[in-house]
CSV table of C-alpha atoms in Angstrom, one decimal:
chain,number,residue,atom,x,y,z
Y,230,MET,CA,142.0,75.6,28.2
Y,231,ARG,CA,141.8,79.4,28.3
Y,232,ARG,CA,144.7,81.4,29.7
Y,233,ASN,CA,142.7,82.7,32.7
Y,234,GLU,CA,141.9,79.2,33.7
Y,235,ARG,CA,145.5,78.2,33.5
Y,236,THR,CA,146.4,81.3,35.5
Y,237,GLU,CA,144.1,80.3,38.3
Y,238,ARG,CA,145.3,76.7,38.2
Y,239,PHE,CA,148.9,78.0,38.4
Y,240,ARG,CA,148.1,80.3,41.3
Y,241,ALA,CA,146.4,77.5,43.2
Y,242,GLN,CA,149.5,75.3,42.8
Y,243,HIS,CA,151.6,77.5,45.0
Y,244,VAL,CA,151.2,75.8,48.4
Y,245,PRO,CA,154.0,76.4,50.9
Y,246,GLY,CA,155.3,73.1,52.2
Y,247,ARG,CA,153.8,71.2,49.2
Y,248,PRO,CA,155.7,72.8,46.3
Y,249,VAL,CA,154.8,72.3,42.7
Y,250,VAL,CA,157.7,71.1,40.6
Y,251,MET,CA,157.9,73.5,37.6
Y,252,LEU,CA,160.2,72.1,35.0
Y,253,ASN,CA,161.9,74.3,32.4
Y,254,PRO,CA,161.7,73.1,28.8
Y,255,TRP,CA,163.7,74.8,26.0
Y,256,ASP,CA,161.7,73.9,22.9
Y,257,ILE,CA,158.3,72.5,22.0
Y,258,GLY,CA,159.5,68.9,22.0
Y,259,SER,CA,160.9,69.1,25.5
Y,260,ALA,CA,157.8,70.9,26.7
Y,261,LYS,CA,155.5,68.2,25.4
Y,262,ILE,CA,157.5,65.4,26.9
Y,263,MET,CA,157.7,67.1,30.3
Y,264,ALA,CA,153.9,67.8,30.3
Y,265,ARG,CA,153.0,64.3,29.3
Y,266,LEU,CA,155.3,62.8,31.9
Y,267,GLY,CA,153.2,64.6,34.5
Y,268,ALA,CA,154.6,68.1,35.0
Y,269,ARG,CA,151.8,70.3,36.4
Y,270,ALA,CA,153.5,73.5,35.4
Y,271,LEU,CA,156.3,74.6,33.1
Y,272,ALA,CA,158.5,77.6,32.6
Y,273,THR,CA,160.6,78.9,29.8
Y,274,THR,CA,164.4,79.2,30.5
Y,275,SER,CA,166.3,82.1,29.0
Y,276,ALA,CA,169.5,80.0,29.1
Y,277,GLY,CA,168.0,77.0,27.4
Y,278,HIS,CA,166.1,79.0,24.8
Y,279,GLY,CA,169.2,81.0,24.0
Y,280,PHE,CA,171.1,77.9,23.4
Y,281,THR,CA,168.7,76.7,20.8
Y,282,LEU,CA,169.4,80.0,19.0
Y,283,GLY,CA,173.1,79.8,19.4
Y,284,LEU,CA,173.1,82.6,22.0
Y,285,THR,CA,174.4,82.8,25.5
Y,286,ASP,CA,172.2,83.7,28.5
Y,287,GLY,CA,171.8,87.2,29.8
Y,288,GLY,CA,170.1,89.7,27.6
Y,289,GLN,CA,170.9,88.1,24.2
Y,290,VAL,CA,167.4,87.1,23.4
Y,291,SER,CA,165.1,89.9,22.4
Y,292,ARG,CA,161.6,90.5,23.8
Y,293,ASP,CA,160.0,89.5,20.5
Y,294,MET,CA,162.0,86.3,20.3
Y,295,ALA,CA,161.1,85.4,23.9
Y,296,LEU,CA,157.4,86.2,23.3
Y,297,GLN,CA,157.3,84.1,20.2
Y,298,HIS,CA,159.0,81.2,22.0
Y,299,ALA,CA,156.7,81.4,25.0
Y,300,ALA,CA,153.6,81.5,22.8
Y,301,ALA,CA,154.7,78.4,21.0
Y,302,ILE,CA,155.3,76.5,24.3
Y,303,CYS,CA,151.9,77.7,25.6
Y,304,ALA,CA,150.1,76.4,22.4
Y,305,ALA,CA,151.9,73.0,22.6
Y,306,VAL,CA,150.8,72.0,26.1
Y,307,ASP,CA,147.8,72.1,28.4
Y,308,VAL,CA,149.5,73.1,31.6
Y,309,PRO,CA,150.3,76.6,33.0
Y,310,VAL,CA,153.5,78.1,31.6
Y,311,ASN,CA,155.6,80.8,33.4
Y,312,GLY,CA,157.8,83.1,31.3
Y,313,ASP,CA,161.5,83.7,32.3
Y,314,PHE,CA,161.6,87.3,31.0
Y,315,GLU,CA,164.9,88.3,32.7
Y,316,ASN,CA,164.7,92.1,33.5
Y,317,GLY,CA,161.5,92.6,31.6
Y,318,PHE,CA,163.6,93.6,28.5
Y,319,GLY,CA,164.2,97.2,29.7
Y,320,GLU,CA,165.3,99.2,32.7
Y,321,ASP,CA,162.4,101.6,33.1
Y,322,PRO,CA,159.1,100.5,34.8
Y,323,GLU,CA,157.1,101.5,31.7
Y,324,THR,CA,158.9,98.9,29.6
Y,325,VAL,CA,158.3,96.3,32.3
Y,326,VAL,CA,154.6,97.1,32.3
Y,327,GLU,CA,154.5,96.5,28.5
Y,328,THR,CA,156.4,93.3,28.8
Y,329,VAL,CA,153.9,91.9,31.4
Y,330,ARG,CA,151.0,92.9,29.2
Y,331,LEU,CA,152.6,91.2,26.2
Y,332,ALA,CA,153.3,88.1,28.3
Y,333,ALA,CA,149.6,87.7,29.1
Y,334,GLU,CA,148.8,88.1,25.4
Y,335,ALA,CA,151.2,85.3,24.5
Y,336,GLY,CA,149.2,82.9,26.7
Y,337,LEU,CA,151.5,82.8,29.7
Y,338,ALA,CA,150.0,82.1,33.1
Y,339,GLY,CA,152.9,83.8,34.9
Y,340,VAL,CA,156.0,85.9,34.3
Y,341,SER,CA,159.2,86.4,36.2
Y,342,ILE,CA,161.0,89.8,36.4
Y,343,GLU,CA,164.5,90.0,37.9
Y,344,ASP,CA,166.6,92.9,39.3
Y,345,THR,CA,169.7,92.3,37.1
Y,346,ALA,CA,170.5,94.9,34.5
Y,347,VAL,CA,171.2,92.5,31.6
Y,348,PRO,CA,173.2,92.2,29.5
Y,349,THR,CA,175.5,93.3,32.4
Y,350,THR,CA,175.6,91.4,35.7
Y,351,ASP,CA,174.9,94.6,37.7
Y,352,SER,CA,171.9,94.8,40.0
Y,353,TYR,CA,169.5,97.7,39.9
Y,354,PRO,CA,169.6,99.9,42.9
Y,355,PHE,CA,167.1,99.0,45.6
Y,356,ASP,CA,164.7,101.9,44.8
Y,357,LEU,CA,164.6,101.3,41.1
Y,358,ALA,CA,164.3,97.5,41.6
Y,359,LEU,CA,161.3,98.1,43.8
Y,360,ALA,CA,159.7,100.6,41.4
Y,361,ARG,CA,160.0,98.1,38.6
Y,362,ILE,CA,158.2,95.4,40.6
Y,363,GLU,CA,155.5,97.8,41.8
Y,364,ALA,CA,154.8,98.6,38.2
Y,365,ALA,CA,154.9,95.0,37.2
Y,366,VAL,CA,152.5,94.0,40.0
Y,367,ALA,CA,150.0,96.7,38.8
Y,368,ALA,CA,150.3,95.4,35.2
Y,369,ALA,CA,150.0,91.8,36.3
Y,370,ARG,CA,146.8,92.5,38.2
Y,371,ALA,CA,145.3,94.4,35.3
Y,372,VAL,CA,145.8,91.5,32.8
Y,373,GLY,CA,145.4,88.6,35.3
Y,374,ILE,CA,148.9,86.9,35.4
Y,375,VAL,CA,151.0,85.6,38.2
Y,376,LEU,CA,154.0,87.9,38.9
Y,377,THR,CA,157.2,86.4,40.3
Y,378,ALA,CA,159.7,89.0,41.6
Y,379,ARG,CA,163.3,87.9,41.6
Y,380,ALA,CA,166.3,89.1,43.6
Y,381,ASP,CA,169.2,87.8,41.6
Y,382,GLY,CA,172.1,90.0,42.9
Y,383,TRP,CA,173.3,87.3,45.3
Y,384,ILE,CA,174.2,85.1,42.3
Y,385,PHE,CA,176.6,87.7,41.1
Y,386,LYS,CA,177.8,88.7,44.6
Y,387,ASN,CA,176.4,92.2,44.0
Y,388,TYR,CA,174.8,92.0,47.4
Y,389,ASP,CA,174.5,89.5,50.2
Y,390,GLN,CA,171.7,87.1,51.2
Y,391,ALA,CA,170.4,89.7,53.8
Y,392,GLU,CA,169.9,92.2,50.9
Y,393,ALA,CA,168.2,89.5,48.8
Y,394,LEU,CA,165.9,88.9,51.7
Y,395,ARG,CA,165.3,92.7,52.2
Y,396,ARG,CA,164.4,93.0,48.5
Y,397,CYS,CA,162.1,90.1,48.5
Y,398,ARG,CA,160.3,91.5,51.6
Y,399,ALA,CA,159.8,94.7,49.7
Y,400,PHE,CA,158.6,92.9,46.6
Y,401,ALA,CA,156.1,91.0,48.7
Y,402,ARG,CA,154.8,94.2,50.3
Y,403,ALA,CA,154.4,95.6,46.8
Y,404,GLY,CA,152.1,92.7,46.0
Y,405,ALA,CA,154.3,90.2,44.1
Y,406,ASP,CA,152.5,86.8,43.9
Y,407,VAL,CA,155.8,84.8,44.2
Y,408,ILE,CA,159.2,85.8,45.5
Y,409,TYR,CA,162.5,84.2,44.3
Y,410,ALA,CA,166.1,84.6,45.4
Y,411,PRO,CA,168.1,82.0,43.5
Y,412,LEU,CA,170.9,80.0,45.3
Y,413,VAL,CA,170.3,81.3,48.8
Y,414,ASP,CA,170.9,78.8,51.6
Y,415,ALA,CA,168.4,76.9,53.7
Y,416,ASP,CA,168.2,79.5,56.5
Y,417,THR,CA,167.5,82.3,54.1
Y,418,THR,CA,164.9,80.2,52.3
Y,419,ARG,CA,163.1,79.7,55.6
Y,420,ALA,CA,163.2,83.4,56.2
Y,421,LEU,CA,161.8,84.0,52.8
Y,422,ALA,CA,159.0,81.6,53.5
Y,423,ALA,CA,158.2,83.4,56.8
Y,424,ILE,CA,157.3,86.5,54.8
Y,425,GLY,CA,154.1,84.7,53.8
Y,426,THR,CA,154.3,85.1,50.1
Y,427,PRO,CA,154.9,81.9,48.1
Y,428,VAL,CA,158.6,81.2,47.5
Y,429,ASN,CA,160.2,79.7,44.4
Y,430,LEU,CA,163.3,77.6,45.2
Y,431,LEU,CA,165.8,76.8,42.5
Y,432,ALA,CA,167.0,73.2,42.3
Y,433,ALA,CA,170.7,74.2,41.9
Y,434,GLY,CA,173.8,74.2,43.9
Y,435,ALA,CA,173.4,72.5,47.3
Y,436,MET,CA,169.6,72.3,46.8
Y,437,ARG,CA,170.1,69.6,44.2
Y,438,ASP,CA,170.9,67.2,47.0
Y,439,LEU,CA,167.4,67.8,48.6
Y,440,THR,CA,164.2,66.0,47.7
Y,441,VAL,CA,160.9,67.7,47.0
Y,442,ASP,CA,159.7,67.0,50.5
Y,443,GLN,CA,162.9,68.4,52.0
Y,444,MET,CA,162.5,71.6,49.9
Y,445,GLY,CA,158.9,71.8,51.0
Y,446,ALA,CA,160.1,71.6,54.6
Y,447,LEU,CA,162.0,74.8,54.0
Y,448,GLY,CA,158.8,76.5,53.1
Y,449,ALA,CA,159.1,76.4,49.3
Y,450,ALA,CA,155.8,76.7,47.3
Y,451,ARG,CA,157.4,76.1,44.0
Y,452,ILE,CA,160.6,74.4,42.7
Y,453,SER,CA,162.1,75.3,39.3
Y,454,ILE,CA,165.2,74.0,37.6
Y,455,GLY,CA,166.1,77.0,35.4
Y,456,GLY,CA,168.5,75.9,32.6
Y,457,GLY,CA,169.5,72.8,34.6
Y,458,LEU,CA,168.1,70.1,32.5
Y,459,ALA,CA,169.0,71.9,29.3
Y,460,ARG,CA,172.6,72.0,30.6
Y,461,VAL,CA,172.5,68.3,31.4
Y,462,THR,CA,171.5,67.8,27.7
Y,463,GLN,CA,174.3,70.1,26.6
Y,464,GLN,CA,176.8,68.1,28.6
Y,465,VAL,CA,175.7,64.9,27.0
Y,466,ILE,CA,176.3,66.5,23.6
Y,467,ILE,CA,179.8,67.7,24.6
Y,468,ASP,CA,180.8,64.4,26.1
Y,469,SER,CA,179.5,62.2,23.3
Y,470,ALA,CA,180.8,64.4,20.5
Y,471,ARG,CA,184.3,64.5,22.1
Y,472,ALA,CA,184.3,60.7,22.4
Y,473,MET,CA,183.3,60.3,18.8
Y,474,LEU,CA,185.6,62.9,17.4
Y,475,GLU,CA,188.7,62.4,19.6
Y,476,ARG,CA,188.6,58.7,20.4
Y,477,GLY,CA,186.3,57.3,17.7
Y,478,ASP,CA,184.0,56.0,20.5
Y,479,PHE,CA,180.3,55.8,19.7
Y,480,THR,CA,179.2,53.8,22.8
Y,481,SER,CA,177.4,56.8,24.3
Y,482,LEU,CA,174.7,56.2,21.6
Y,483,LYS,CA,173.7,53.1,23.5
Y,484,GLY,CA,172.0,55.5,26.0
Y,485,ALA,CA,169.7,57.0,23.4
Y,486,ALA,CA,166.0,57.3,24.2
Y,487,ASN,CA,163.6,54.7,22.7
Y,488,PRO,CA,162.2,56.4,19.5
Y,489,ALA,CA,158.8,54.7,20.0
Y,490,GLU,CA,158.6,56.1,23.6
Y,491,VAL,CA,159.5,59.6,22.4
Y,492,GLU,CA,157.0,59.4,19.6
Y,493,ALA,CA,154.3,58.3,21.9
Y,494,LEU,CA,155.0,61.2,24.3
Y,495,LEU,CA,155.0,63.7,21.4
Y,496,THR,CA,151.8,62.5,19.8
Y,497,GLU,CA,149.5,61.0,22.6
């Protein structure tokens, strides 16, 4: 399937109240399994991808590395893929424009740009954050890719939820296809949905206790998990390795996936 067809399919999946569950794989194998289990859309995860390279999250993965990873995921599956491209790999709007163009060339149906000045946890000032998204929107329209604008400062307590809402309103007016303020509460999620631009909701924190239908009732059009499932896998590694090395306990291996089932999911 051609990228523009995937992009249009991805765009159509964003229905407020009936959110698409967009899982976040961290390598080709996890992407294939998620797609073949029924995921209608996938997204890269900077945290999960960084882990596979022995790197921490937050500006440690270069643009070339992220693009190569994204292209490999896109080539491995037949569903739309969104790219978690952090701050667009540069502060100035011109760099963000180039990143959006390269994201499309890599085969991505969508790309997310946030307002955190990685590798720090500082947030860009409002005017610069908006200018970056305005440039990204123009670039996304030129190459035909879904642009998600993120207001991440609430995560780092750089600003409050009211400011996250203000930024998302401005991003929506600038033409962003999707708005995303991770870890805001239910009331702010409803306020985001009232803007009228599709809202991505992160299944993290208190939101993990809600079902897809309940998240949809808040107005979400898309649900993502970020590095969540990658971190669940990491915890299994930590717990199992500690049991083996510290207590000589190998019983965690009884919970291993059935090799035949994994092989079928990878090759069907």
